[in-house]
Amino acid sequence: MKYLITTICLCFLLLSCKKEFEGTRPDSKINQLKEEYSDQLIKSKEGWIGILYPKGGGSYTFKFSFDNKNRVKTYATIDKEKTIKSDESSYRLVADQIVSLYFDTYSYLHQLADPDERKNGGLRGGGKISDFEFSFIQNSKDTIKLRGNHNESELILIRAKEGEGDNYISKTFAQAMKIDELNQLSNYYNSIQINKKDYGFILNTEINCITFYYDDKGNYKSFTTEYAVIADGIVLRKPFEANGVRISTFSDFQINKTTNQISVQYNGQVKAQIKNVSKPISIDKEAPRRMYMIDKMHTSSTGFTISGVKDAIGLTKIQGFNMFLFIPRRYIDPLDAFYLIHSEDFHYGPIFNTIYNDEGVLFFKPFQLLSGIPPGTAYEQLFIDQNKLWFDPAGFNVFQTGKDCFDFVSRKDSKIWIRFK
Amino acid sequence: MKFYILTVVTLCFIIINGCSKEKLPTDPIVDLGGDRWAPSPLDNFIKEQFIKTYNIEIKYKWSPFEVNYNRTLVPAQESKVIPVLRAVRDIWMKPYEKVGGKNFLKLFSITKFVLVGSAEYNNNGTIVLGTAEGGTKVALYLVNDFELKEKPTVVQMLHTIHHEFAHILHQNIHYPQAWRGISTQWYTQTWINTDKKTANSQGFVSSYAKSAESEDFVETISFLLVEGQKAYDDLIKENMEMEKTFRLKERIVHQYYKDAFNIDFKSLQKEVQTALLTLTKTETK
């Protein structure tokens, strides 16, 4: 019996030795993939349009031109200067666990990932939670989908067509400015009819998020997604299913700020009218509670918008202006604060109790009308004017416009609103 | 017996046959010998000034596994690399070579400089400006904020370099026993809670010097070299009650350089100061 088992084992040993490795070796596969990807990047004559969705939110459009000397020329919609002036840096393809594209010296792309919060307005030590080393996830002739190795941001590269040359990003930036005019109409509320159904919609151009909301048997329903700005409109990151119609793009924005007449095309073919109205289609009754309970300081860069005019009170013109900050539970009790941050980190503004009810009405009960270090006596009246809006007893409706981002809209007058992110 | 013969024969058969059929793959191993890219003028500068001369590799392109992968960092800006390297060469390497001899730096196995664009942010609010590992690798952070025209940024970067190199020196030859016990009572993990003024009044050149005995040693060296003797003397004047401590530390540093490396610290200090002035002055003009 013992002999039999040993003999069988030896036979197995013999058999196992016979199998030789056949097929392509991993090294060869990786080298081949690196070459293929590299060729694909370099051989696009007009370069690549890059849409970046950082993990930290928002979206940015880039234009990349890769050459065969590991150099990449970049334009970006981060700010106006970067749309006109290109930046040259280096890139390389690296065989990590998945073949990766490293943008390996600093360029516009890295500004978003910079841990120095002064470089991008993000978090200290984290920036905008973005990436600059990406794994190839999906690849077709004209589209490459990549995922950030560090923070899992998403980068989509789309082969640029003829006519989408170096000025593509400045066209895209102009388009973004044009779209922002939707936030400069006299009323806060916009509605669009899709397949005979009315939807309210909010375009948060600060974080590139679009929200659709509607009434579903007396309940508020909404859909929010990020969007990317391209030269002739916007592309939704996730398509919106509206009454049987799947919407993935909006283009051909026609906005007349004087007459409040707006039209737009969705999916590149269907024309729709946008109405700027004084009443919302539905109210999110849970939004004030959600907004208040998040452990976050809500920031605003523009303050109150009145009749389409951003910072209508004029507080952002104060020398050393940094931002507005709404801080729930600033003090125990709980007392909340709405500060203007100026001269690096001095603050000035009211302290109050935040109150919200089951009807979704948010309002503030003053405790101390102004506290902190004033930026100058000349501005005192501006703060008093702002307090009149903030402490309006009619209160605000609250709309969520993105992850942890909220707009407060006056219930008395839909022309008055403030956007927090 | 038959069974054992059979087993031995079979095993021999397996071993002999197993060896004979092996064919080595001809595909090149991925990235064998490091990453490759088309060399730029910057790469040529590095090749001429650092690789050929000192056999030191300068990693300025992003390489995530050279740095702390758990932190958010960004690569260096290309336009900042040559100014930083010039400062490294002129204010760190050349003074040591001039005073310690042409081959002084070659006695130490520094093989790699890693340049990182940003600082490394710790959870406790502090930032890391440089690290030295195993006596061979130095990582310099905050390269993107470096400006030769602005003396404070040059001083900050050079302070980091001299600090890290002093670590490498004592990782090779330990600092004297006499250093132990001078300020032991003040060393603490929570050094960040001590402001600079308080640290000075306790006999330290900086708050970070309070973090450990070795950090105190290299911070003192770095301060003496980069901030200069006058700044050190002024520091003592402001903290007269700690004069004895400061002077003792200075003496030990001088003695250490003399005994361990046959370097006259005073001359080295002068060379560093002259180089610092020359480089920042030329750029300001």
Short mmCIF file of C-alpha atoms in Angstrom, two decimals, chain A residues 19-279:
data_model
loop_
_atom_site.label_atom_id
_atom_site.label_comp_id
_atom_site.label_asym_id
_atom_site.label_seq_id
_atom_site.Cartn_x
_atom_site.Cartn_y
_atom_site.Cartn_z
CA LYS A 19 3.74 21.23 -18.55
CA GLU A 20 5.78 24.02 -20.09
CA PHE A 21 4.58 27.65 -19.93
CA GLU A 22 2.81 28.57 -23.13
CA GLY A 23 1.40 31.90 -24.21
CA THR A 24 2.53 35.49 -23.73
CA ARG A 25 4.56 36.26 -20.66
CA PRO A 26 3.35 39.07 -18.33
CA ASP A 27 6.44 41.20 -19.06
CA SER A 28 5.74 40.97 -22.74
CA LYS A 29 2.06 41.83 -22.25
CA ILE A 30 2.89 44.86 -20.14
CA ASN A 31 5.53 46.11 -22.56
CA GLN A 32 3.11 45.68 -25.43
CA LEU A 33 0.34 47.54 -23.57
CA LYS A 34 2.70 50.37 -22.67
CA GLU A 35 3.66 50.74 -26.29
CA GLU A 36 0.05 50.62 -27.47
CA TYR A 37 -1.12 53.25 -25.00
CA SER A 38 1.88 55.44 -25.67
CA ASP A 39 1.26 55.26 -29.43
CA GLN A 40 -2.38 56.06 -28.96
CA LEU A 41 -1.62 59.15 -26.84
CA ILE A 42 1.09 60.47 -29.14
CA LYS A 43 -0.63 59.83 -32.44
CA SER A 44 -3.73 61.91 -31.82
CA LYS A 45 -3.00 64.85 -34.12
CA GLU A 46 -5.04 67.42 -32.20
CA GLY A 47 -4.30 65.92 -28.78
CA TRP A 48 -6.81 64.85 -26.14
CA ILE A 49 -9.61 66.59 -24.29
CA GLY A 50 -9.39 65.56 -20.66
CA ILE A 51 -12.33 65.66 -18.29
CA LEU A 52 -11.25 65.32 -14.68
CA TYR A 53 -13.66 64.58 -11.85
CA PRO A 54 -11.53 64.92 -8.70
CA LYS A 55 -12.57 62.73 -5.77
CA GLY A 56 -13.13 65.94 -3.82
CA GLY A 57 -15.92 67.00 -6.22
CA GLY A 58 -16.41 69.27 -9.21
CA SER A 59 -15.01 68.87 -12.69
CA TYR A 60 -12.29 70.47 -14.81
CA THR A 61 -11.65 70.33 -18.52
CA PHE A 62 -8.13 69.99 -19.89
CA LYS A 63 -6.47 69.82 -23.26
CA PHE A 64 -3.40 67.57 -23.42
CA SER A 65 -0.96 67.16 -26.32
CA PHE A 66 1.49 64.32 -25.76
CA ASP A 67 4.70 64.00 -27.80
CA ASN A 68 7.20 61.18 -28.23
CA LYS A 69 9.76 62.85 -25.97
CA ASN A 70 7.72 62.38 -22.79
CA ARG A 71 6.51 65.95 -22.91
CA VAL A 72 2.90 67.04 -22.51
CA LYS A 73 1.42 70.46 -23.24
CA THR A 74 -1.57 71.37 -21.09
CA TYR A 75 -4.38 73.92 -21.08
CA ALA A 76 -7.01 73.93 -18.33
CA THR A 77 -10.27 75.59 -17.31
CA ILE A 78 -9.02 76.10 -13.74
CA ASP A 79 -8.80 79.85 -14.35
CA LYS A 80 -8.74 82.21 -17.30
CA GLU A 81 -4.96 82.47 -17.58
CA LYS A 82 -4.61 78.71 -17.90
CA THR A 83 -7.02 78.66 -20.84
CA ILE A 84 -4.71 80.82 -22.96
CA LYS A 85 -1.22 80.03 -21.68
CA SER A 86 -0.12 76.42 -22.02
CA ASP A 87 2.12 74.67 -19.54
CA GLU A 88 4.70 72.09 -20.57
CA SER A 89 5.65 69.28 -18.24
CA SER A 90 6.58 65.64 -18.53
CA TYR A 91 4.71 62.34 -18.49
CA ARG A 92 5.59 58.68 -18.65
CA LEU A 93 3.86 55.34 -18.73
CA VAL A 94 4.68 53.12 -15.80
CA ALA A 95 4.05 49.44 -15.21
CA ASP A 96 2.35 49.53 -11.82
CA GLN A 97 -0.15 46.78 -11.04
CA ILE A 98 -2.12 48.24 -13.94
CA VAL A 99 -0.31 50.25 -16.63
CA SER A 100 -0.40 53.83 -15.39
CA LEU A 101 -0.02 57.27 -16.90
CA TYR A 102 2.08 59.51 -14.64
CA PHE A 103 2.04 63.25 -15.14
CA ASP A 104 5.40 63.24 -13.41
CA THR A 105 6.38 66.89 -13.13
CA TYR A 106 4.22 69.73 -11.86
CA SER A 107 1.65 71.27 -14.19
CA TYR A 108 -1.89 72.68 -14.09
CA LEU A 109 -3.25 69.23 -13.27
CA HIS A 110 -1.16 69.04 -10.10
CA GLN A 111 -2.42 72.34 -8.79
CA LEU A 112 -5.69 70.61 -7.87
CA ALA A 113 -3.89 67.84 -5.98
CA ASP A 114 -1.48 70.19 -4.19
CA PRO A 115 -1.73 69.70 -0.41
CA ASP A 116 -1.00 73.41 0.08
CA GLU A 117 -4.51 74.80 0.44
CA ARG A 118 -3.34 78.23 -0.76
CA LYS A 119 -2.64 76.79 -4.21
CA ASN A 120 -6.21 75.61 -4.87
CA GLY A 121 -8.59 76.64 -2.11
CA GLY A 122 -8.95 73.01 -1.02
CA LEU A 123 -8.11 71.29 2.24
CA ARG A 124 -4.82 71.72 4.08
CA GLY A 125 -2.83 68.55 3.48
CA GLY A 126 -5.24 67.30 0.79
CA GLY A 127 -6.05 70.07 -1.68
CA LYS A 128 -9.02 69.26 -3.90
CA ILE A 129 -8.45 65.51 -3.34
CA SER A 130 -7.36 64.91 -6.89
CA ASP A 131 -4.82 62.79 -8.80
CA PHE A 132 -1.99 62.98 -11.31
CA GLU A 133 -1.10 59.29 -11.67
CA PHE A 134 -3.80 57.26 -13.34
CA SER A 135 -4.42 53.63 -14.23
CA PHE A 136 -5.81 52.73 -17.64
CA ILE A 137 -9.24 51.22 -16.96
CA GLN A 138 -11.00 51.22 -20.33
CA ASN A 139 -9.71 52.00 -23.69
CA SER A 140 -11.22 52.42 -27.13
CA LYS A 141 -9.90 54.20 -30.21
CA ASP A 142 -11.22 57.63 -29.25
CA THR A 143 -11.83 57.40 -25.52
CA ILE A 144 -9.60 56.39 -22.64
CA LYS A 145 -10.97 56.04 -19.13
CA LEU A 146 -8.48 56.34 -16.29
CA ARG A 147 -8.71 56.11 -12.52
CA GLY A 148 -6.48 57.96 -10.06
CA ASN A 149 -4.06 55.67 -8.21
CA HIS A 150 -4.00 57.78 -5.06
CA ASN A 151 -7.53 59.15 -4.61
CA GLU A 152 -9.51 57.39 -7.34
CA SER A 153 -10.46 60.54 -9.22
CA GLU A 154 -11.77 59.91 -12.71
CA LEU A 155 -10.06 61.17 -15.86
CA ILE A 156 -11.65 60.67 -19.25
CA LEU A 157 -9.53 61.39 -22.32
CA ILE A 158 -11.42 62.03 -25.54
CA ARG A 159 -9.55 62.26 -28.85
CA ALA A 160 -9.76 65.85 -30.06
CA LYS A 161 -11.23 66.27 -33.51
CA GLU A 162 -10.13 68.63 -36.22
CA GLY A 163 -10.89 72.20 -35.17
CA GLU A 164 -10.50 71.32 -31.50
CA GLY A 165 -6.98 72.69 -31.32
CA ASP A 166 -5.16 74.87 -28.79
CA ASN A 167 -8.08 77.30 -28.46
CA TYR A 168 -10.47 74.56 -27.39
CA ILE A 169 -10.07 75.32 -23.70
CA SER A 170 -10.63 79.06 -24.08
CA LYS A 171 -13.84 78.23 -25.97
CA THR A 172 -14.81 75.88 -23.14
CA PHE A 173 -14.08 78.55 -20.56
CA ALA A 174 -16.24 81.04 -22.48
CA GLN A 175 -19.00 78.42 -22.54
CA ALA A 176 -18.73 78.02 -18.75
CA MET A 177 -19.05 81.79 -18.33
CA LYS A 178 -22.09 81.76 -20.59
CA ILE A 179 -23.75 78.94 -18.66
CA ASP A 180 -23.18 80.85 -15.43
CA GLU A 181 -25.58 83.48 -16.78
CA LEU A 182 -28.31 81.10 -15.66
CA ASN A 183 -27.34 82.17 -12.14
CA GLN A 184 -27.65 85.82 -13.11
CA LEU A 185 -31.33 85.83 -14.03
CA SER A 186 -33.70 87.82 -11.85
CA ASN A 187 -35.30 84.85 -10.02
CA TYR A 188 -33.51 81.97 -8.40
CA TYR A 189 -35.85 79.31 -9.75
CA ASN A 190 -35.50 77.84 -13.24
CA SER A 191 -37.70 75.15 -14.72
CA ILE A 192 -37.51 73.09 -17.87
CA GLN A 193 -40.17 70.95 -19.57
CA ILE A 194 -38.98 67.52 -20.67
CA ASN A 195 -41.43 65.14 -22.32
CA LYS A 196 -44.37 67.26 -21.09
CA LYS A 197 -43.22 67.23 -17.47
CA ASP A 198 -41.85 70.25 -15.58
CA TYR A 199 -38.59 69.91 -13.70
CA GLY A 200 -36.95 72.50 -11.54
CA PHE A 201 -33.22 72.66 -12.06
CA ILE A 202 -30.24 74.27 -10.38
CA LEU A 203 -26.87 74.73 -11.98
CA ASN A 204 -24.10 75.15 -9.44
CA THR A 205 -21.30 76.49 -11.59
CA GLU A 206 -18.89 76.71 -8.65
CA ILE A 207 -18.71 72.94 -8.28
CA ASN A 208 -20.05 71.99 -11.73
CA CYS A 209 -23.10 70.14 -10.47
CA ILE A 210 -26.60 70.09 -11.93
CA THR A 211 -29.69 69.25 -9.88
CA PHE A 212 -33.13 68.38 -11.25
CA TYR A 213 -36.05 68.33 -8.84
CA TYR A 214 -39.74 67.62 -9.18
CA ASP A 215 -42.87 66.88 -7.26
CA ASP A 216 -43.78 63.22 -6.89
CA LYS A 217 -47.21 62.90 -5.25
CA GLY A 218 -46.48 65.72 -2.85
CA ASN A 219 -42.92 64.62 -2.16
CA TYR A 220 -39.73 66.38 -3.22
CA LYS A 221 -37.59 64.23 -5.49
CA SER A 222 -34.25 65.24 -6.92
CA PHE A 223 -31.35 64.05 -9.02
CA THR A 224 -27.88 65.61 -8.79
CA THR A 225 -24.85 64.86 -10.89
CA GLU A 226 -21.58 66.52 -11.81
CA TYR A 227 -21.15 67.79 -15.32
CA ALA A 228 -18.20 68.58 -17.54
CA VAL A 229 -18.10 71.74 -19.60
CA ILE A 230 -17.15 71.24 -23.23
CA ALA A 231 -16.88 73.86 -25.97
CA ASP A 232 -20.56 73.76 -26.94
CA GLY A 233 -22.32 72.84 -23.72
CA ILE A 234 -22.21 70.40 -20.85
CA VAL A 235 -22.00 66.61 -20.52
CA LEU A 236 -23.62 65.01 -17.48
CA ARG A 237 -21.46 62.55 -15.59
CA LYS A 238 -24.52 60.36 -14.97
CA PRO A 239 -27.43 60.66 -17.42
CA PHE A 240 -30.74 61.94 -16.03
CA GLU A 241 -33.81 59.75 -16.67
CA ALA A 242 -36.60 62.29 -17.15
CA ASN A 243 -40.07 60.94 -17.78
CA GLY A 244 -38.77 58.23 -20.11
CA VAL A 245 -36.09 60.40 -21.71
CA ARG A 246 -32.44 59.78 -20.94
CA ILE A 247 -30.58 63.08 -20.96
CA SER A 248 -26.79 63.18 -21.15
CA THR A 249 -25.95 66.54 -22.73
CA PHE A 250 -27.15 70.12 -22.88
CA SER A 251 -25.94 72.43 -25.61
CA ASP A 252 -26.75 75.61 -27.51
CA PHE A 253 -27.58 77.70 -24.44
CA GLN A 254 -29.44 80.85 -25.52
CA ILE A 255 -29.72 83.14 -22.51
CA ASN A 256 -31.20 86.63 -22.58
CA LYS A 257 -30.69 88.20 -19.18
CA THR A 258 -32.91 91.19 -20.00
CA THR A 259 -35.99 89.32 -21.13
CA ASN A 260 -35.33 86.21 -19.01
CA GLN A 261 -35.83 84.13 -22.18
CA ILE A 262 -33.73 80.98 -22.25
CA SER A 263 -33.61 78.00 -24.56
CA VAL A 264 -31.37 74.98 -24.68
CA GLN A 265 -30.95 71.73 -26.59
CA TYR A 266 -30.70 68.40 -24.85
CA ASN A 267 -29.08 65.29 -26.30
CA GLY A 268 -27.95 67.47 -29.19
CA GLN A 269 -31.33 67.49 -30.90
CA VAL A 270 -34.35 68.42 -28.76
CA LYS A 271 -34.93 72.09 -28.13
CA ALA A 272 -36.43 73.08 -24.79
CA GLN A 273 -37.47 76.35 -23.17
CA ILE A 274 -36.25 77.26 -19.71
CA LYS A 275 -38.53 79.41 -17.57
CA ASN A 276 -37.14 81.69 -14.87
CA VAL A 277 -39.91 81.68 -12.28
CA SER A 278 -40.68 83.06 -8.83
CA LYS A 279 -41.99 79.83 -7.26
#
